[in-house]
XYZ file of C-alpha atoms in Angstrom:
678
model
C -6.025 25.811 9.565
C -4.687 22.669 7.913
C -3.005 21.668 11.166
C -6.399 22.049 12.854
C -7.814 19.530 10.332
C -9.915 22.144 8.532
C -11.061 20.938 5.116
C -9.656 22.780 2.062
C -13.071 24.041 0.973
C -13.670 25.511 4.443
C -10.250 27.165 4.339
C -11.157 28.802 1.044
C -14.513 30.016 2.388
C -12.785 31.546 5.434
C -10.249 33.350 3.242
C -13.022 34.725 1.045
C -14.935 35.934 4.093
C -11.894 37.784 5.421
C -10.961 39.317 2.076
C -13.653 39.687 -0.549
C -11.039 40.710 -3.158
C -9.058 37.503 -2.734
C -8.940 35.511 -6.000
C -7.664 32.206 -4.588
C -9.141 28.942 -5.912
C -9.189 25.395 -4.613
C -6.041 24.714 -6.615
C -4.331 27.552 -4.729
C -5.253 25.980 -1.385
C -4.024 22.527 -2.414
C -0.736 23.931 -3.735
C -0.148 25.876 -0.521
C -0.819 22.803 1.608
C 1.628 20.744 -0.451
C 4.314 23.425 -0.136
C 3.844 23.561 3.626
C 4.121 19.779 3.991
C 7.226 19.722 1.803
C 8.887 22.369 3.983
C 7.796 20.555 7.132
C 9.305 17.246 5.990
C 12.605 18.914 5.036
C 13.612 15.889 2.982
C 12.752 13.336 5.692
C 10.919 10.078 4.978
C 7.500 9.298 6.441
C 8.945 7.267 9.347
C 11.633 9.863 10.028
C 8.999 12.583 10.154
C 6.780 10.474 12.432
C 9.542 9.695 14.939
C 10.619 13.338 14.882
C 7.095 14.511 15.729
C 6.716 11.912 18.467
C 9.980 13.064 20.020
C 9.073 16.755 19.776
C 5.779 16.174 21.618
C 7.344 13.804 24.210
C 5.267 10.825 23.130
C 5.993 7.409 24.571
C 6.657 5.107 21.626
C 7.675 1.493 21.029
C 8.027 -0.355 17.765
C 9.015 -3.738 16.435
C 10.667 -4.326 13.092
C 11.453 -7.037 10.600
C 14.717 -5.901 9.123
C 14.179 -2.186 8.573
C 10.390 -2.494 8.103
C 8.088 -1.573 10.969
C 5.725 -4.412 11.899
C 4.152 -3.092 15.135
C 3.890 0.472 16.389
C 2.736 1.673 19.828
C 2.352 5.299 20.888
C 0.644 7.324 23.596
C 0.586 10.927 24.737
C 2.408 11.679 28.025
C -0.694 13.334 29.492
C -2.694 10.208 28.687
C -0.251 8.172 30.727
C -0.821 10.642 33.584
C -4.578 10.161 33.279
C -4.084 6.393 33.196
C -2.109 6.531 36.441
C -5.034 8.417 37.997
C -7.780 6.148 36.645
C -6.198 2.711 36.067
C -9.070 0.565 37.290
C -10.961 -0.187 34.066
C -9.402 -0.488 30.603
C -11.291 -1.503 27.458
C -9.492 -2.720 24.350
C -10.783 -3.387 20.871
C -9.432 -3.486 17.311
C -10.783 -1.477 14.419
C -10.014 -1.779 10.735
C -9.757 0.239 7.513
C -7.794 3.070 9.096
C -4.517 2.905 7.121
C -3.184 1.985 3.714
C -1.227 -0.974 5.114
C -4.447 -2.656 6.306
C -2.986 -3.034 9.811
C -5.548 -3.585 12.597
C -5.566 -0.648 15.002
C -5.804 -1.669 18.665
C -7.334 1.171 20.662
C -7.062 1.080 24.470
C -9.418 3.377 26.392
C -10.184 4.034 30.051
C -12.871 5.708 32.176
C -12.467 8.877 34.222
C -14.280 9.715 37.447
C -16.696 11.864 35.434
C -17.616 8.864 33.250
C -15.700 10.200 30.238
C -13.732 7.955 27.920
C -10.048 8.733 27.495
C -7.575 7.164 25.107
C -4.714 5.266 26.712
C -2.751 4.192 23.628
C -2.961 3.330 19.953
C -1.230 0.227 18.608
C -0.823 -0.653 14.926
C -0.310 -4.423 14.589
C 0.533 -6.335 11.450
C -1.752 -9.195 12.569
C -4.226 -10.095 15.309
C -2.212 -12.899 16.845
C -1.358 -13.719 20.439
C 2.213 -12.544 19.964
C 1.055 -9.094 18.781
C -1.340 -8.645 21.696
C 1.300 -9.854 24.167
C 3.767 -7.329 22.814
C 1.216 -4.479 22.972
C 0.150 -5.215 26.559
C 3.743 -5.735 27.651
C 4.555 -2.292 26.282
C 1.705 -0.863 28.334
C 2.632 -2.736 31.520
C 6.260 -1.691 31.193
C 5.168 1.804 32.120
C 2.299 1.089 34.530
C 1.253 -2.196 36.155
C -2.486 -2.704 36.081
C -4.666 -3.523 39.105
C -7.379 -6.134 38.865
C -8.959 -5.089 42.182
C -11.431 -8.002 42.254
C -13.513 -9.198 45.185
C -14.606 -12.803 46.048
C -17.494 -14.143 43.932
C -21.020 -14.848 45.199
C -23.102 -17.236 43.068
C -26.110 -18.081 45.280
C -28.459 -15.714 43.484
C -27.442 -17.106 40.101
C -28.145 -20.722 41.092
C -31.480 -19.748 42.604
C -32.578 -18.006 39.396
C -31.351 -20.909 37.317
C -33.436 -23.398 39.342
C -36.496 -21.213 38.848
C -35.983 -21.163 35.081
C -35.517 -24.942 34.951
C -38.718 -25.455 36.945
C -40.761 -23.007 34.883
C -39.615 -24.396 31.519
C -39.298 -28.052 32.457
C -41.401 -29.058 29.440
C -38.838 -27.597 27.040
C -35.846 -29.802 27.722
C -34.176 -29.177 24.349
C -34.276 -25.435 24.900
C -32.778 -25.825 28.367
C -30.051 -28.106 27.010
C -29.232 -25.524 24.362
C -28.947 -22.753 26.960
C -26.713 -24.853 29.200
C -24.433 -26.307 26.535
C -24.064 -23.258 24.281
C -24.206 -20.356 26.721
C -24.194 -20.917 30.456
C -21.555 -23.610 30.824
C -18.887 -22.037 28.570
C -19.691 -18.320 28.899
C -21.705 -17.587 32.057
C -18.760 -15.889 33.752
C -18.645 -13.353 30.893
C -22.180 -11.990 30.989
C -24.018 -13.248 34.105
C -24.121 -10.600 36.837
C -23.126 -13.160 39.489
C -19.643 -13.094 37.975
C -19.414 -9.711 36.251
C -20.697 -7.867 39.333
C -17.985 -9.287 41.586
C -15.291 -6.906 40.363
C -15.074 -3.168 39.995
C -16.080 -2.324 36.414
C -17.559 1.176 36.948
C -20.585 0.296 34.843
C -18.557 -0.739 31.784
C -19.707 -4.279 30.968
C -19.405 -4.084 27.151
C -16.938 -2.760 24.594
C -19.267 0.086 23.633
C -16.818 2.714 24.843
C -14.135 1.390 22.519
C -16.612 1.185 19.637
C -17.598 4.818 20.213
C -13.936 5.794 20.277
C -13.462 3.972 16.955
C -16.315 5.923 15.397
C -14.960 9.228 16.694
C -11.507 8.442 15.326
C -12.760 7.427 11.881
C -14.851 10.587 11.588
C -11.650 12.558 12.057
C -9.489 10.386 9.799
C -11.986 10.640 6.914
C -9.928 8.139 4.903
C -8.779 4.543 5.096
C -5.633 5.203 3.016
C -3.547 7.275 5.421
C 0.022 6.434 6.395
C 1.307 6.376 9.980
C 2.454 9.992 9.898
C -0.862 11.361 8.628
C -2.754 9.208 11.139
C -0.647 10.608 13.986
C -1.596 14.175 13.039
C -5.273 13.327 13.492
C -4.765 11.248 16.639
C -2.667 13.994 18.216
C -5.484 16.503 17.699
C -7.953 14.046 19.245
C -5.695 13.651 22.284
C -5.618 17.394 22.851
C -9.407 17.691 22.500
C -9.873 14.871 25.007
C -7.645 16.609 27.551
C -9.701 19.797 27.278
C -13.024 17.956 27.639
C -11.815 15.952 30.636
C -10.600 19.065 32.446
C -13.939 20.756 31.712
C -15.827 17.777 33.209
C -13.703 18.036 36.372
C -14.565 21.713 36.670
C -18.272 20.997 36.246
C -18.247 18.410 39.064
C -16.435 20.793 41.411
C -18.403 23.988 40.750
C -21.944 23.073 39.647
C -24.530 21.771 42.107
C -27.601 20.183 40.555
C -30.951 20.373 42.313
C -31.386 16.595 42.450
C -28.225 16.315 44.568
C -29.611 18.447 47.409
C -30.040 15.494 49.787
C -28.859 15.743 53.399
C -27.000 12.450 52.922
C -24.883 14.020 50.136
C -23.840 17.297 51.760
C -20.259 16.137 52.376
C -19.900 14.740 48.864
C -21.144 17.538 46.594
C -18.177 19.333 45.025
C -15.717 16.636 46.130
C -16.820 13.661 44.043
C -17.879 13.474 40.427
C -21.418 14.056 39.193
C -21.476 10.473 37.892
C -20.874 9.089 41.399
C -23.580 11.330 42.850
C -26.029 10.134 40.166
C -25.415 6.490 41.099
C -25.923 7.229 44.807
C -29.169 9.108 44.059
C -30.470 5.993 42.282
C -29.675 3.951 45.402
C -31.496 6.550 47.533
C -34.580 6.239 45.337
C -34.410 2.441 45.613
C -34.197 2.805 49.380
C -37.265 5.066 49.440
C -39.409 2.698 47.358
C -38.227 -0.762 48.427
C -36.826 -0.201 51.914
C -33.958 -2.682 51.440
C -31.886 -4.174 54.235
C -28.476 -5.798 54.282
C -29.840 -9.196 53.132
C -31.987 -7.963 50.243
C -29.647 -5.200 49.078
C -27.315 -7.354 46.991
C -24.548 -4.741 47.347
C -23.917 -4.757 43.580
C -23.059 -1.037 43.556
C -20.491 -1.539 46.304
C -18.802 -4.319 44.337
C -18.983 -2.845 40.833
C -18.578 0.891 41.572
C -17.056 0.952 45.055
C -19.851 3.322 46.134
C -22.177 3.039 49.169
C -25.153 0.819 48.354
C -28.745 1.186 49.592
C -28.370 -0.637 52.909
C -25.223 1.361 53.778
C -27.060 4.618 53.082
C -29.907 3.390 55.330
C -27.441 2.855 58.163
C -26.074 6.395 57.797
C -29.627 7.737 57.744
C -30.514 5.893 60.968
C -27.462 7.381 62.649
C -28.387 10.844 61.340
C -25.033 11.444 59.643
C -24.257 12.161 55.969
C -22.300 9.755 53.830
C -18.621 10.310 54.704
C -16.170 11.121 51.944
C -13.707 8.423 52.908
C -16.151 5.589 52.030
C -15.994 6.708 48.407
C -13.379 5.026 46.253
C -10.450 7.259 45.309
C -11.449 6.919 41.671
C -14.532 9.107 42.243
C -12.715 11.672 44.401
C -10.109 12.601 41.810
C -11.301 15.782 40.019
C -8.045 17.297 38.818
C -4.673 16.504 37.291
C -2.642 18.590 39.715
C 0.878 17.313 40.398
C 0.369 14.500 37.930
C 2.292 16.026 35.062
C 5.444 16.117 37.146
C 5.602 12.317 37.394
C 8.524 10.533 35.806
C 6.363 7.769 34.312
C 8.035 5.105 36.381
C 11.480 5.655 34.930
C 14.687 6.357 36.836
C 17.977 7.662 35.543
C 20.648 4.991 35.062
C 23.194 4.906 37.843
C 26.937 4.951 37.443
C 27.150 1.188 37.989
C 24.747 0.574 35.111
C 26.778 2.786 32.812
C 29.924 0.916 33.780
C 28.239 -2.422 33.031
C 27.202 -1.069 29.659
C 30.744 0.042 28.847
C 32.114 -3.389 29.745
C 29.452 -5.136 27.657
C 30.014 -2.791 24.717
C 33.773 -3.460 24.735
C 33.169 -7.206 24.347
C 30.910 -6.926 21.275
C 31.986 -7.428 17.655
C 31.898 -4.759 14.969
C 28.407 -5.552 13.691
C 26.874 -5.394 17.174
C 28.605 -2.085 17.847
C 27.256 -0.722 14.566
C 23.708 -1.647 15.647
C 24.245 0.064 19.012
C 25.452 3.186 17.212
C 22.356 3.207 15.016
C 20.076 2.754 18.033
C 21.745 5.561 19.970
C 21.624 7.839 16.937
C 17.922 7.078 16.519
C 17.300 7.992 20.169
C 19.311 11.208 19.930
C 18.054 12.150 16.460
C 14.793 10.358 15.493
C 14.891 12.009 12.069
C 17.894 9.893 11.123
C 16.161 6.515 11.438
C 16.531 4.015 8.628
C 13.162 2.421 9.408
C 10.624 2.266 6.612
C 6.880 1.888 6.582
C 5.423 -1.488 5.604
C 4.327 -2.072 2.054
C 0.724 -1.525 1.150
C -1.241 -4.768 1.240
C -2.941 -5.525 -2.043
C -6.286 -7.250 -2.336
C -5.613 -10.763 -3.570
C -9.101 -12.240 -3.437
C -11.107 -12.699 -6.581
C -10.193 -12.588 -10.246
C -8.188 -9.511 -11.317
C -10.305 -7.099 -13.284
C -9.561 -6.732 -16.966
C -9.699 -3.045 -17.719
C -10.805 -2.045 -21.200
C -8.794 1.100 -21.950
C -10.408 1.723 -25.314
C -12.748 4.711 -25.594
C -14.290 3.665 -28.894
C -16.665 0.879 -29.738
C -16.116 -1.430 -32.684
C -18.123 -0.632 -35.823
C -21.220 -2.618 -36.708
C -21.613 -4.494 -39.965
C -23.912 -1.949 -41.592
C -21.497 0.886 -40.701
C -18.658 -0.912 -42.445
C -20.930 -1.591 -45.400
C -21.958 2.048 -45.663
C -18.373 3.250 -45.299
C -17.144 0.834 -47.974
C -19.355 2.432 -50.620
C -17.209 5.559 -50.733
C -13.908 3.691 -50.231
C -11.527 3.617 -53.224
C -10.756 0.122 -54.546
C -7.004 0.492 -54.063
C -7.361 1.400 -50.360
C -6.543 -1.425 -47.864
C -9.173 -2.925 -45.576
C -7.471 -1.589 -42.438
C -8.151 1.994 -43.501
C -11.858 1.142 -43.712
C -11.983 0.292 -40.002
C -9.795 3.237 -39.066
C -11.990 5.653 -40.987
C -14.959 4.833 -38.727
C -14.348 7.154 -35.760
C -17.057 5.872 -33.449
C -17.348 7.004 -29.848
C -19.586 5.418 -27.198
C -22.813 7.111 -26.210
C -22.371 8.740 -22.811
C -26.025 9.357 -21.988
C -27.341 5.853 -22.608
C -27.597 4.765 -18.959
C -29.336 7.964 -17.934
C -31.921 7.534 -20.698
C -32.936 4.030 -19.640
C -32.576 4.071 -15.879
C -35.265 1.796 -14.331
C -37.908 3.361 -12.192
C -37.650 3.214 -8.402
C -38.620 -0.134 -6.812
C -38.849 -1.726 -10.265
C -36.120 -3.775 -11.924
C -37.483 -3.246 -15.443
C -40.538 -1.627 -17.020
C -42.739 -2.041 -20.046
C -42.363 0.560 -22.781
C -43.482 1.276 -26.307
C -40.636 3.674 -27.059
C -38.913 1.132 -29.340
C -41.929 0.139 -31.445
C -40.833 2.415 -34.305
C -37.448 0.692 -34.359
C -38.841 -2.536 -35.785
C -40.025 -3.072 -39.380
C -43.626 -2.112 -39.943
C -44.516 -5.592 -41.163
C -43.985 -7.174 -37.713
C -45.108 -4.319 -35.441
C -48.650 -5.672 -35.291
C -47.298 -8.894 -33.702
C -45.411 -7.018 -30.946
C -47.650 -6.451 -27.931
C -45.006 -4.589 -25.891
C -41.346 -4.581 -24.910
C -39.613 -4.731 -21.541
C -36.748 -2.272 -21.078
C -33.556 -3.280 -19.260
C -30.599 -1.302 -17.996
C -28.136 -0.540 -20.838
C -24.942 -1.284 -18.923
C -23.270 -3.613 -21.422
C -25.173 -6.559 -19.912
C -28.506 -5.628 -21.532
C -28.612 -8.762 -23.704
C -28.183 -11.011 -20.696
C -30.665 -8.954 -18.683
C -33.235 -9.338 -21.480
C -32.759 -13.122 -21.481
C -33.024 -13.187 -17.668
C -36.348 -11.309 -17.881
C -37.636 -13.596 -20.637
C -36.773 -16.700 -18.577
C -38.447 -15.252 -15.479
C -35.227 -14.938 -13.468
C -35.499 -11.218 -12.902
C -33.759 -8.118 -14.178
C -30.668 -8.452 -11.969
C -29.921 -12.128 -12.690
C -27.691 -11.363 -15.677
C -24.739 -13.036 -13.909
C -26.758 -16.258 -13.697
C -27.400 -16.116 -17.454
C -23.717 -15.543 -18.191
C -22.776 -18.468 -15.960
C -25.362 -20.765 -17.583
C -24.280 -19.883 -21.116
C -20.603 -20.305 -20.263
C -21.321 -23.758 -18.845
C -23.322 -24.712 -21.955
C -20.513 -23.504 -24.207
C -18.086 -25.811 -22.411
C -20.487 -28.767 -22.334
C -21.034 -28.703 -26.113
C -17.759 -27.180 -27.186
C -17.337 -29.506 -30.172
C -20.733 -28.573 -31.643
C -20.324 -24.845 -31.136
C -16.810 -24.863 -32.572
C -18.191 -26.423 -35.742
C -20.912 -23.789 -35.906
C -18.509 -20.935 -35.406
C -15.859 -22.502 -37.640
C -13.115 -20.451 -36.048
C -11.273 -21.533 -32.911
C -10.317 -17.909 -32.263
C -13.979 -16.846 -32.322
C -14.812 -19.594 -29.809
C -12.234 -18.131 -27.415
C -13.674 -14.655 -27.937
C -17.169 -15.849 -27.001
C -15.793 -17.653 -23.958
C -14.028 -14.470 -22.894
C -17.148 -12.372 -23.473
C -19.289 -14.648 -21.283
C -16.732 -14.830 -18.472
C -17.497 -11.359 -17.068
C -19.231 -10.907 -13.702
C -17.980 -7.545 -12.386
C -20.136 -4.581 -11.421
C -20.269 -1.433 -13.505
C -20.470 -0.932 -17.259
C -19.330 -4.033 -19.123
C -16.546 -3.448 -21.690
C -17.440 -3.802 -25.344
C -15.795 -7.197 -25.844
C -18.105 -8.645 -23.143
C -21.363 -7.654 -24.849
C -23.757 -10.248 -26.237
C -23.146 -10.989 -29.923
C -25.523 -12.601 -32.350
C -25.923 -15.109 -33.927
C -23.129 -16.888 -32.034
C -24.819 -16.787 -28.640
C -28.324 -17.420 -29.983
C -27.624 -21.124 -30.379
C -26.132 -21.322 -26.880
C -29.188 -19.615 -25.338
C -31.697 -21.825 -27.131
C -29.817 -24.996 -26.221
C -29.179 -24.074 -22.599
C -32.775 -23.167 -21.778
C -34.474 -25.540 -24.290
C -36.412 -22.680 -25.889
C -37.041 -21.139 -29.293
C -35.335 -17.758 -29.467
C -36.390 -14.998 -31.883
C -34.028 -12.147 -32.716
C -35.730 -9.053 -34.145
C -34.214 -5.796 -35.343
C -34.578 -3.292 -38.150
C -31.942 -5.131 -40.180
C -32.088 -8.723 -38.965
C -34.677 -11.473 -38.322
C -33.606 -14.897 -37.152
C -34.893 -17.932 -35.236
C -32.653 -20.133 -33.070
C -33.617 -23.698 -32.196
C -31.835 -25.819 -29.569
C -29.241 -28.432 -30.498
C -30.668 -30.819 -27.919
C -34.286 -31.477 -26.899
C -35.389 -33.028 -23.629
C -38.562 -34.511 -25.171
C -39.649 -34.667 -28.792
C -43.334 -34.301 -27.863
C -43.029 -31.364 -25.488
C -43.766 -27.961 -26.968
C -40.884 -25.572 -26.517
C -41.299 -22.202 -24.880
C -40.732 -19.190 -27.104
C -38.856 -16.024 -26.114
C -37.876 -12.994 -28.159
C -35.387 -10.177 -27.845
C -35.022 -7.046 -29.922
C -31.870 -5.268 -31.022
C -32.457 -1.497 -31.170
C -30.347 1.618 -31.707
C -27.577 -0.675 -32.947
C -26.259 -1.079 -29.391
C -29.059 -2.202 -27.067
C -31.222 -5.264 -26.386
C -34.778 -5.336 -25.002
C -37.220 -8.133 -24.272
C -39.963 -8.357 -26.890
C -43.413 -9.829 -26.205
C -45.125 -11.332 -29.275
C -48.785 -12.114 -29.821
C -49.799 -15.807 -30.050
C -50.506 -15.589 -33.814
C -47.062 -14.255 -34.756
C -45.039 -15.698 -37.619
C -41.557 -17.160 -37.252
C -38.441 -15.812 -39.011
C -36.125 -18.129 -40.890
C -34.223 -20.603 -38.770
C -30.493 -20.069 -38.465
C -28.456 -21.664 -41.239
C -25.967 -22.947 -38.673
C -28.730 -24.932 -36.985
C -29.603 -26.678 -40.248
C -25.958 -27.610 -40.757
C -25.663 -29.220 -37.318
C -29.200 -30.581 -36.822
C -28.431 -33.955 -38.438
C -25.457 -34.478 -36.170
C -27.476 -33.503 -33.096
C -30.579 -35.518 -34.135
C -32.977 -32.589 -33.841
C -34.107 -32.263 -37.468
C -37.690 -33.122 -36.420
C -37.981 -29.758 -34.674
C -38.157 -27.831 -37.915
C -41.380 -29.554 -38.974
C -43.200 -27.940 -36.061
C -42.394 -24.435 -37.272
C -42.121 -24.777 -41.050
C -45.653 -23.448 -41.708
C -45.020 -20.347 -39.578
C -41.677 -19.796 -41.308
C -43.329 -19.959 -44.734
C -45.976 -17.480 -43.597
C -43.304 -15.107 -42.346
C -41.650 -14.991 -45.760
C -44.891 -13.680 -47.242
C -44.891 -10.572 -45.026
C -44.289 -7.318 -46.938
C -40.833 -5.812 -46.545
C -39.162 -9.000 -45.335
C -36.965 -9.077 -48.415
C -35.208 -5.914 -47.157
C -34.091 -7.544 -43.889
C -31.241 -10.015 -43.475
C -32.459 -13.472 -42.500
C -29.119 -15.294 -42.581
C -26.423 -15.726 -39.984
C -23.861 -13.487 -41.682
C -23.694 -10.357 -43.803
C -21.306 -10.649 -46.788
C -19.633 -7.399 -47.819
C -18.334 -6.966 -51.381
C -15.798 -4.487 -52.775
C -16.518 -5.604 -56.316
C -18.699 -8.205 -57.980
C -16.575 -11.264 -57.298
C -14.223 -10.464 -54.384
C -15.796 -10.822 -50.911
C -14.087 -8.823 -48.136
C -15.262 -10.665 -45.041
C -18.179 -12.204 -43.198
C -19.293 -9.999 -40.308
C -21.591 -11.055 -37.490
C -23.981 -8.665 -35.755
């Protein structure tokens, strides 16, 4: 069942249906498949196994190498070559992608049978889409079978007549006509205008749709873009065999089934001897003859040129003479409804004569040792494909874009209050490192599911966090806007507050990173640690999809100053343990009133946008801003908000909330441990 490309789960279901007492699991199926493949390979490499299989099934194969690495690979089934020899008139070629782990383009060559079915001619893996690769692929195909163009002289009168009519009708739109001429007709008219495309036999195939359909069929069977050459061949081989069965069935249908619409006296010598597709085309010409009554001048004879079938005016002549359409006026393409005596062909090859063998012996005797060694290897590869030293190409890695930095940690860093609470029970003689290690904190797994935005809405208003702010300021909070908790929630909240939209968190990160660089000297003085400046820069420089790692989350108060300065706003930070106001370090105009935005920090790991009423009070301004305001010449800003700040300090319960930039932890009365930022 695995060789028939049955999925493992379907194999298990079949086994259970046949034996209800069977206790096999999916792991049993996978183990059995691996054992079978190991036995099948018998210690051979992927390329050795591939060449062995191609030889066993008499495939025609060519390859090119660079050293011992395969760079181009061409293969085709022997029966497909037989079908090609029968129907060589129209071939369609197109490349498809994402079919193998080496990221090689796959050139698929297909043809058309007399029953209008698509058959695969060959598959070619190429290391690049360059002229040299295509030349090599087509040369490999022509080495076995020369192709016929079978074109007829061109007639362009109808095209020029139609063109003059268009120019006359749209004479007022000269720019449009110039565009059509310069961009389409002059360079490309011979590729899509019927006056040129209908002058050769194309059997109705004027686009690459057949190749595109073949691509889709192949990819449905492959089911993966990471297969190697050997695994791809297994799938392609099964597709070849299915195609052969379907083509033979279509031949049988054309020979044995007579449809009612083909019961015309003109077709009595054709039914059962030409394909149903050819009969359908002739019936369309008969209907055109009945309705339009065409003659030799008005017929156009497009069907005769493109399909090599009798056109309307020819059918009219046979009707006047009272004879059916003779079989010999049909092109041989439409009369071939079997593959009898085709399989016995020698594919254009002849056995080497004695004179050729003698020439080879003389040439071989004149070669040096290295050349003889190469001949020995080539002969051994022909006699025993499983002994080849060829190797598959290396997998191509994606080199575009910045490499992702993977955070392998499964724990988040502790917050300041958690360290403070843990330090209460910590013995005085215990080192600080054990304090951090004692906090075994794991990330919350259900956070994203809890706050997933509603459909067709990037964010939504909610009151679920109102209890997570001190009671003294709840009356000033009108509502909050939830954002997705994916590690970018702080930046999403700022994007919502600035009116950018819920998904513009990358824009906020980019803006803040630019502001950090523009005023690096000021921010380094605020932070006081060069290492911390680098950490903030690293945290902002994250633009990948998915859940952001912990070190890329927004941290306060460090980024509060950057936000306020970048967007020239007053930023309020509210949480159960922290109130703070951030003013910008630069002001565009001293008279202009600054916009005010607020964000809330809830659950100790999530930011939301907070909407405040117009009469709200203002928390204390960041101490860092006061230290740098003289240098930045923005001290006048504080006078605008001093009254609101004083009123805020009178609110009940404010004394229990931190209103400074840092929290100082103590292990005893006089020895500070560290300054920790939220």
